[in-house]
XYZ file of C-alpha atoms in Angstrom:
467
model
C -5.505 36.214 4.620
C -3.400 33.395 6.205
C -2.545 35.428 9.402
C -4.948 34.388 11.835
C -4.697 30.475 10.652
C -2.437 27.740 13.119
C 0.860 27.248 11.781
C 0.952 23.357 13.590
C -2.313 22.656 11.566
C -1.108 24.243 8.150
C 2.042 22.416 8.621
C 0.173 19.119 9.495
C -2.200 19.845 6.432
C 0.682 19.924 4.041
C 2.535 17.107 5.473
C -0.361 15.035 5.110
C -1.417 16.129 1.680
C 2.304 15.537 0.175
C 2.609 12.115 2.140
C -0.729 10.948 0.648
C -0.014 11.819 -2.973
C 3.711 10.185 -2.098
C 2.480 6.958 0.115
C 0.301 5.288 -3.150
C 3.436 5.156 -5.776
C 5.424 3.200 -3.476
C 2.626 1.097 -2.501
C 1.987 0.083 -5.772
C 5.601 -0.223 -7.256
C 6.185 -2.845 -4.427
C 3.641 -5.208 -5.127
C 4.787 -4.342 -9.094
C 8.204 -4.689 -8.587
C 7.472 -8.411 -7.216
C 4.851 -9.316 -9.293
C 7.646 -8.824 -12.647
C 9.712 -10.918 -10.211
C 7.111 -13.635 -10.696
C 6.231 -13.069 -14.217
C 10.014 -13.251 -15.421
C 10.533 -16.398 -13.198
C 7.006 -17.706 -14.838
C 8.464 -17.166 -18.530
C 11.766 -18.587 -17.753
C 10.210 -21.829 -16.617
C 7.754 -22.317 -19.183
C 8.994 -20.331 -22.421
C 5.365 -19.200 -22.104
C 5.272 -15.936 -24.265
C 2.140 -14.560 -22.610
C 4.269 -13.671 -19.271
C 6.920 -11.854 -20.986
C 4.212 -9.985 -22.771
C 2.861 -9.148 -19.426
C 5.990 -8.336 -18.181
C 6.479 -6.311 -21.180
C 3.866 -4.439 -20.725
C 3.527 -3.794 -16.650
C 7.087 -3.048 -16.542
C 6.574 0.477 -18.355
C 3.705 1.311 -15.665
C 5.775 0.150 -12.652
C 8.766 2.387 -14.485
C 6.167 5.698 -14.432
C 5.019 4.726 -10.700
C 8.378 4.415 -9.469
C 9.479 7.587 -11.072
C 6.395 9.431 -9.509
C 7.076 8.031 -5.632
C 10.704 9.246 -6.430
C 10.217 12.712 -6.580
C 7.410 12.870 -4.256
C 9.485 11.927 -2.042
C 12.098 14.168 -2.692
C 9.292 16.718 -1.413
C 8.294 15.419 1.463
C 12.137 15.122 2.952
C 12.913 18.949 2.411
C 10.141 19.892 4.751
C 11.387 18.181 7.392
C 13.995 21.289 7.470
C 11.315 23.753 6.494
C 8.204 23.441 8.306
C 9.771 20.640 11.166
C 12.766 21.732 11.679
C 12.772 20.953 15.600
C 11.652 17.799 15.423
C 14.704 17.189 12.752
C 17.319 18.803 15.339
C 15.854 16.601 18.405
C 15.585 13.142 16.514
C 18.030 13.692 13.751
C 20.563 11.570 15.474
C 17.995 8.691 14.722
C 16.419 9.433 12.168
C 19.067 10.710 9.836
C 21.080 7.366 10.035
C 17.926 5.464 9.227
C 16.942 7.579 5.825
C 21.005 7.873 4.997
C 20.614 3.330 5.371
C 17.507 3.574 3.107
C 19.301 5.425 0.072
C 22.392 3.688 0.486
C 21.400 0.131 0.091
C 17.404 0.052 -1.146
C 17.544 3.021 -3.691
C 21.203 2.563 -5.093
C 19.852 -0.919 -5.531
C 16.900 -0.332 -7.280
C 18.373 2.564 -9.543
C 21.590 0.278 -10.054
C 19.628 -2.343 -11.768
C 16.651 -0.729 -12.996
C 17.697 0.329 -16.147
C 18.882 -3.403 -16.864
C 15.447 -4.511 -15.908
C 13.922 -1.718 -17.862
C 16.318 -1.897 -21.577
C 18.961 -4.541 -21.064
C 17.017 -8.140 -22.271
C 18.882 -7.860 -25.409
C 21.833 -6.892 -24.217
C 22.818 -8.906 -20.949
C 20.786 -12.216 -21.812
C 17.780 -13.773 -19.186
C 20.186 -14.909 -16.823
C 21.329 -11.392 -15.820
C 18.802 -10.008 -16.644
C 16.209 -11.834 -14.453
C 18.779 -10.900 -11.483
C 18.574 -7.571 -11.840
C 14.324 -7.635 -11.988
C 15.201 -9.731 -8.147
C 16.870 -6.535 -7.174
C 14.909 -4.166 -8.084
C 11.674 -5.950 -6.068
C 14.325 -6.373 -3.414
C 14.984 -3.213 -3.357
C 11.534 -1.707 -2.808
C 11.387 -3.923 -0.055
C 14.765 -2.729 1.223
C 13.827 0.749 1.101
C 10.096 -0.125 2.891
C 12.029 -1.893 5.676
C 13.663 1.071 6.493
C 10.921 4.250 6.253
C 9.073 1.860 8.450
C 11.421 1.445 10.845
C 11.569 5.129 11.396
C 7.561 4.977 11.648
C 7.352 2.764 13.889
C 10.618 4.327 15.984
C 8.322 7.355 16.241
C 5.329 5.034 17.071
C 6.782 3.073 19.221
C 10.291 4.650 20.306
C 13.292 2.664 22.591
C 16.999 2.294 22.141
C 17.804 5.803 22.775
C 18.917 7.991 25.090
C 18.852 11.613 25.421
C 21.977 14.451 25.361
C 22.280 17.530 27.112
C 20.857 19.643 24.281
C 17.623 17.793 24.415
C 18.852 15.457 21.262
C 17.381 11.706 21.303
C 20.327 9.879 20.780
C 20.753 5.907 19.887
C 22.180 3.865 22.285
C 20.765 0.204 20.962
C 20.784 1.019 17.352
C 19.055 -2.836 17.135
C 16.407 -1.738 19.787
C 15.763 1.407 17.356
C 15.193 -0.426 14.430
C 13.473 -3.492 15.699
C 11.570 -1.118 17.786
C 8.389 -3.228 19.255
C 5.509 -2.680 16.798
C 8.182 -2.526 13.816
C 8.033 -6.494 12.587
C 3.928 -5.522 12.764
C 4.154 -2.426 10.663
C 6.186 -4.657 8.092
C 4.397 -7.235 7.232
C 0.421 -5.160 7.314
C 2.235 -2.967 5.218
C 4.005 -4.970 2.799
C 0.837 -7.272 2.444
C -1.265 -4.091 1.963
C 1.249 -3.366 -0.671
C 0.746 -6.757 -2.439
C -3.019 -6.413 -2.491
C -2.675 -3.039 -3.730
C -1.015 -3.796 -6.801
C -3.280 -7.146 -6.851
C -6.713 -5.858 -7.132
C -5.085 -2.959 -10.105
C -3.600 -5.797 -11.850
C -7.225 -7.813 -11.468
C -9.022 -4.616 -12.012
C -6.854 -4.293 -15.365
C -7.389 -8.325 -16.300
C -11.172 -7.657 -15.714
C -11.690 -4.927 -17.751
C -10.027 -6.638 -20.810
C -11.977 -9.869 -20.504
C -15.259 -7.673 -20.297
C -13.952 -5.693 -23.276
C -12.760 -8.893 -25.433
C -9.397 -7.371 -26.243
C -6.758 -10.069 -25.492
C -8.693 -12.999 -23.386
C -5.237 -14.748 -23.164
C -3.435 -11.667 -21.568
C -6.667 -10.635 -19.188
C -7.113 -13.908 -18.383
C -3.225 -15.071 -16.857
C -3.077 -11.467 -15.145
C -6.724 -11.998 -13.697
C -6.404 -15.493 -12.660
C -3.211 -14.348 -11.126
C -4.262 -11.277 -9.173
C -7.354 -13.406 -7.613
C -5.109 -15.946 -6.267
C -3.276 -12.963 -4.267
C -6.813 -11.780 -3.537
C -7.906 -15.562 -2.075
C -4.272 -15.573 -0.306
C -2.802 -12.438 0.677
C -6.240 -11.015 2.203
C -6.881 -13.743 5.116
C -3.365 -14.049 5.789
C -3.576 -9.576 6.184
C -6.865 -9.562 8.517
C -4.710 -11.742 10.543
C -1.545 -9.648 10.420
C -4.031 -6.650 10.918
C -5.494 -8.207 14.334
C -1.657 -8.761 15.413
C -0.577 -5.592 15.100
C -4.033 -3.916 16.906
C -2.755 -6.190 19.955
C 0.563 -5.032 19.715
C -0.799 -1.424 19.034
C -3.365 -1.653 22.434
C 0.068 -2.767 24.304
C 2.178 0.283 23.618
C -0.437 3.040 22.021
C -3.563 2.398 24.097
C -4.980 5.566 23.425
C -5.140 5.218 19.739
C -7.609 1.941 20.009
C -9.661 3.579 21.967
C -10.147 6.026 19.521
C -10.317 3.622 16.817
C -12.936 1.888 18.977
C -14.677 4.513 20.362
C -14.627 3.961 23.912
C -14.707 7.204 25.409
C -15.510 5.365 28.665
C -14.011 2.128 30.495
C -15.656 -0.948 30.346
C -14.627 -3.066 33.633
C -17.148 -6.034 32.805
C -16.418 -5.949 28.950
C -16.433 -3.518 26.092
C -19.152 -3.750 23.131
C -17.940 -3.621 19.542
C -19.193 -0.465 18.146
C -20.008 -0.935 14.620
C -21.367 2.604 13.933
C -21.650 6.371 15.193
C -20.702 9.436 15.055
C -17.988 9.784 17.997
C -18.544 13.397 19.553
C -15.691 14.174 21.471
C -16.995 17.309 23.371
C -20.005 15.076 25.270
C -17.339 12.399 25.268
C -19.688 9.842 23.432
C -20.755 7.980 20.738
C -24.112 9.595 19.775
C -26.729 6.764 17.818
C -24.041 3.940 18.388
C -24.870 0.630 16.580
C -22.565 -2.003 18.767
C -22.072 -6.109 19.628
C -22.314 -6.196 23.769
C -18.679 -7.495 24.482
C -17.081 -8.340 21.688
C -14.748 -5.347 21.796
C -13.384 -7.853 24.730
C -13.568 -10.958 23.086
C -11.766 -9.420 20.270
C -9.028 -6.953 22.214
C -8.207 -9.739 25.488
C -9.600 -12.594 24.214
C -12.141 -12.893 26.557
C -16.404 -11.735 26.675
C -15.566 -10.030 30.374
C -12.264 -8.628 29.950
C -12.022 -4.926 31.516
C -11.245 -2.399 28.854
C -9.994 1.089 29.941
C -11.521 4.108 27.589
C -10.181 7.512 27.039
C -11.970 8.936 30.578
C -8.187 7.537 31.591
C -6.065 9.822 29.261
C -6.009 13.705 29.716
C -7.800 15.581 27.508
C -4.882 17.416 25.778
C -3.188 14.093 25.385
C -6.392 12.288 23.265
C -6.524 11.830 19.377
C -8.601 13.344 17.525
C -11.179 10.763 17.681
C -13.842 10.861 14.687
C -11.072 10.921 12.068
C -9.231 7.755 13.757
C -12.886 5.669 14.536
C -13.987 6.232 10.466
C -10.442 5.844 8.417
C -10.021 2.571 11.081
C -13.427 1.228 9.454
C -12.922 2.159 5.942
C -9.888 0.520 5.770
C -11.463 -2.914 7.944
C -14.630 -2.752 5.133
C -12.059 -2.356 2.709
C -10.654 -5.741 3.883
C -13.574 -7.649 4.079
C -14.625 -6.374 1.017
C -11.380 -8.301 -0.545
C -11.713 -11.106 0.723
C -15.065 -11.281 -0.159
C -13.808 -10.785 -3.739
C -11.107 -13.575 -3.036
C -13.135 -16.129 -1.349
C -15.954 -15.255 -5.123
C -13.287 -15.889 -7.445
C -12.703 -19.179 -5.661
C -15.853 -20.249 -6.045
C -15.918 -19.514 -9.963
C -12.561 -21.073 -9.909
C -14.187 -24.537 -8.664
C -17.078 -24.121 -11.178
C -14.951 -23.159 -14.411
C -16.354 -19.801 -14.781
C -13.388 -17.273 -13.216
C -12.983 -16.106 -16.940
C -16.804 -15.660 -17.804
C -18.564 -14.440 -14.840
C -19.287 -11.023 -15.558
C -20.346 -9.799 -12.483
C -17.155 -11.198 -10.323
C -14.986 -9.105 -13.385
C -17.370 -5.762 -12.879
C -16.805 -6.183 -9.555
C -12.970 -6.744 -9.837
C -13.077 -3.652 -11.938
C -14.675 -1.369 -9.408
C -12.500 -2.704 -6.496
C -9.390 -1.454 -8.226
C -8.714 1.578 -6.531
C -9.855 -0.006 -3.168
C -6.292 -1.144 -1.932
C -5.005 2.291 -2.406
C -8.260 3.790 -0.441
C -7.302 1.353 2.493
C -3.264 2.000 2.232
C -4.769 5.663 2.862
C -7.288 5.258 5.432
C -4.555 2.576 7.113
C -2.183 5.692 7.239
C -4.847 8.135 8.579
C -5.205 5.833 11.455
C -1.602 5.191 12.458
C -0.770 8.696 12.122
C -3.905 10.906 13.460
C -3.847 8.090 16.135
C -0.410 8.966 17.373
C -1.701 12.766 17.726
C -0.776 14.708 19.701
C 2.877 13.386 19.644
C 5.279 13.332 16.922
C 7.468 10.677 18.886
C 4.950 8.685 21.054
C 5.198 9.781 24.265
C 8.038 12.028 24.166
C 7.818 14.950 21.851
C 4.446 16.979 21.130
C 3.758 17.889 17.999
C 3.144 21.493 18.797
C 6.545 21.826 20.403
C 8.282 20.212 16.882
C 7.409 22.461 14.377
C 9.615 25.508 12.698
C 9.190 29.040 13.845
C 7.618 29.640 10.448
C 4.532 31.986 10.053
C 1.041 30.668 8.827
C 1.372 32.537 5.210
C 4.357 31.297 4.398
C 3.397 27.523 5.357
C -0.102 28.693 3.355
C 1.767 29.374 0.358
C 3.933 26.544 -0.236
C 0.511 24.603 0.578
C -1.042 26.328 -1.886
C 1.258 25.916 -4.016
C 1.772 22.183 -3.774
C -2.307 21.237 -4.603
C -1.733 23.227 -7.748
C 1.635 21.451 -9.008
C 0.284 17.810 -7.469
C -2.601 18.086 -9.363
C -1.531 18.837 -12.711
C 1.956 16.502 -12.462
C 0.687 13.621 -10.369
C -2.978 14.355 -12.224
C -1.238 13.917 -15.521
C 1.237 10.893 -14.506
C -1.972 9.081 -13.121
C -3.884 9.862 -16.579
C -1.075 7.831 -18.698
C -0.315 5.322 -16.433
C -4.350 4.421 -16.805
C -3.767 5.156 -20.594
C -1.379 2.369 -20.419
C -3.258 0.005 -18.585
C -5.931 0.433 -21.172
C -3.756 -0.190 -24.102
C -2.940 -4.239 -23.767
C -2.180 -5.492 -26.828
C -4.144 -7.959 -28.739
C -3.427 -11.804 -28.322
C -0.902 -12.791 -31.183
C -2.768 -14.665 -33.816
C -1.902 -18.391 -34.235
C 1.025 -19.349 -36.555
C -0.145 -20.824 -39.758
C 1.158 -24.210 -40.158
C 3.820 -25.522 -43.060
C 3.251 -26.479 -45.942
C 0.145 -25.916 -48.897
C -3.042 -24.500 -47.512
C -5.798 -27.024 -47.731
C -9.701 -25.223 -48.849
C -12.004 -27.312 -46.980
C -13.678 -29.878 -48.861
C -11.147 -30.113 -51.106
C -9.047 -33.164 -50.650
C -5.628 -34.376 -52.443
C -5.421 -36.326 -55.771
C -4.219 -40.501 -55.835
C -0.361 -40.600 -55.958
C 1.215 -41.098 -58.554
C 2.705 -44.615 -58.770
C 0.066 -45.436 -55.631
C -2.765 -48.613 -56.587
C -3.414 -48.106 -59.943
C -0.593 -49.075 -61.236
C -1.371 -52.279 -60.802
């Protein structure tokens, strides 16, 4: 039934299907690998028992996340040799090194120390044991440094050379890895990470304050994750606007998808807000735009020329509706937490962050929202860089393995069934454990006889009456 179907597209469906259930674990188990960091530093400093009972408690849900990326991961790296094989033989030489760095030093690191993080407090004391919870969270940054710099080498290629069998081969191994848009990539995607795990750990605080289960817990982790919110989201809609100029300098064809400028504007580009791109007419049918802000925004300036897609071949465009909506999901997405950030200020100055019921229902239903944008941020970098698997150089139809369409099919197939019901199932007790917090420990009684009120003590004996 699979005969007449592309191979390139079923092979780019299941890529994308297994590196969208993979790309949300490690997204969230770097922000919660960082934000123990913090918690353990917190308790050490203050002998506050509430953050090692939130430590306690998120460390078991970052241990389940981390364990989930891990072997979806595992998946994705076979079919490199199965469905991509000539895109393996071609840029092996560069990209092999890269993933060989990233288990060497970032995963040996994090599985080194992670059971010590995980079951050695007792045994190797705080000192210790706080180091190894620094190198686990350094570790998950480790290993992000390095995927991405194989991203963005395929984004944004140099420091190579190529061999006589067609092979790109490194020649500036520094060049490869600090490829141009690579210190870009970084830092949107680390930040993304933070406000990933951010708004989950707000989402979680919220929904125990509304619930009354353990104010004192709810409270510290929402109070915490709104601070990211009111920090980390600004400082990422900056980083974001950096790396579109750094994208319109070396991928100029993927902004104007995600802008939507089919044609070039010599006397200033509008914004488009809204549409429905139609890339047959070569247009944005019922187009909602800002006259020139595209400019003002993109060169800095209200008259700036902008050049449009009518300057790229036809069979060298991206596919431009699915780049122009996942780019604005994952912009609303933004605004929509800082909006959240810029609220819980605001409650913060009037005293009412831990009563304001509507700023907690909304922190509730924003939870999901970082990984939505993560998603929608991938859709865009990737679909953008269509149709080239390195940018530029090799075409994704010429980099795939002389598989047939069933057998790709299958194993696709075959894939949705098993993600669902493992990844399904890991997702339904990681929320089982977010909604099992325990209850706030009830106050010590104090020494000594208890006292019924309105009962007071007797004279003592040998006190003013005997006088």
């Amino acid at each position: 039934m699979f005969e007449h179907f592309d191979a390139v597209v079923l092979a780019r469906m299941q890529f994308a299907f297994t590196v969208s259930a993979h790309i949300i674990f490690p997204a969230f188990s770097i922000g919660t690998a960082s934000y123990l960091f913090v918690l353990e530093a917190l308790y050490l400093k203050t002998r506050r028992e509430v953050y090692l009972e939130l430590f306690n408690f998120w460390k078991t849900i970052f241990a389940v996340a981390f364990g989930m990326g891990v072997v979806s991961g595992i998946v994705m790296s076979y079919q490199f040799g199965t469905n991509w094989a000539v895109f393996s033989d071609k840029a092996g030489p560069v990209i092999g090194p890269l993933m060989g760095y990233e288990v060497l030093t970032a995963f040996f690191l994090e599985a080194g120390f992670l059971g010590v993080m995980l079951f050695g407090r007792e045994r190797v004391g705080p000192g210790l044991h706080f180091f190894a919870t620094g190198m686990v969270a350094l570790g998950t940054l480790i290993s992000a440094t390095w995927i991405l710099a194989v991203n963005s080498w395929m984004q944004t290629p140099a420091g190579f050379g190529m061999n006589d069998k067609g092979q790109f081969i490194p020649v500036d191994w520094w060049a490869v890895i600090f490829n141009p848009s690579f210190p870009y990539r970084l830092v949107h995607m680390v930040l993304a990470a933070y406000l990933t795990t951010a708004f989950v750990v707000g989402a979680v605080g919220a929904w125990h304050l509304l619930q009354r289960t353990a104010p004192l817990r709810a409270y510290a982790m929402f109070s915490m994750a709104m601070w990211m919110a009111a920090i980390v989201a600004p400082i990422q809609i900056l980083a974001g606007d950096a790396h579109g100029l750094n994208t319109l300098e070396h991928q100029p064809a993927k902004v104007m998808a995600m802008e939507g400028h089919f044609d070039s504007h010599p006397d200033g580009a509008p914004l488009i807000l809204f549409g429905l791109p139609n890339q047959a007419e070569k247009r944005v049918d019922y187009a909602i735009e800002i006259p020139k802000l595209s400019s003002l925004i993109l060169k800095h300036g209200l008259n700036e020329p902008l050049a449009g897609l009518d300057t790229i071949p036809d069979d060298k465009e991206p596919p431009v509706a699915i780049v122009f909506w996942s780019f604005r999901i994952m912009v609303a997405i933004g605004f929509a937490m800082l909006g959240i950030g810029v609220w819980s200020l605001f409650c913060r100055y009037r005293g009412t962050l831990n009563s304001n019921i509507w700023l907690q229902r909304a922190a509730v239903a924003m939870g999901p929202a970082g990984f939505a944008a993560v998603l929608a941020g991938w859709v865009t970098t990737e679909v953008g860089r269509q149709p080239y698997t390195i940018y530029g150089h090799l075409l994704t139809s010429q980099s795939h393995s002389p598989i047939a369409a069933p057998a790709i099919a299958t194993s696709l197939i075959a894939f949705v069934i098993v993600y669902f019901f493992v990844f399904g199932a890991g997702t339904f007790y990681i929320l089982r454990l977010m909604a099992r917090l325990p209850r706030d420990p009830t106050p010590e009684l104090q020494e000594g006889p208890i006292r019924t009120q309105g009962i007071t003590p007797g004279p003592t004996q040998g006190g003013s009456h005997a006088h």
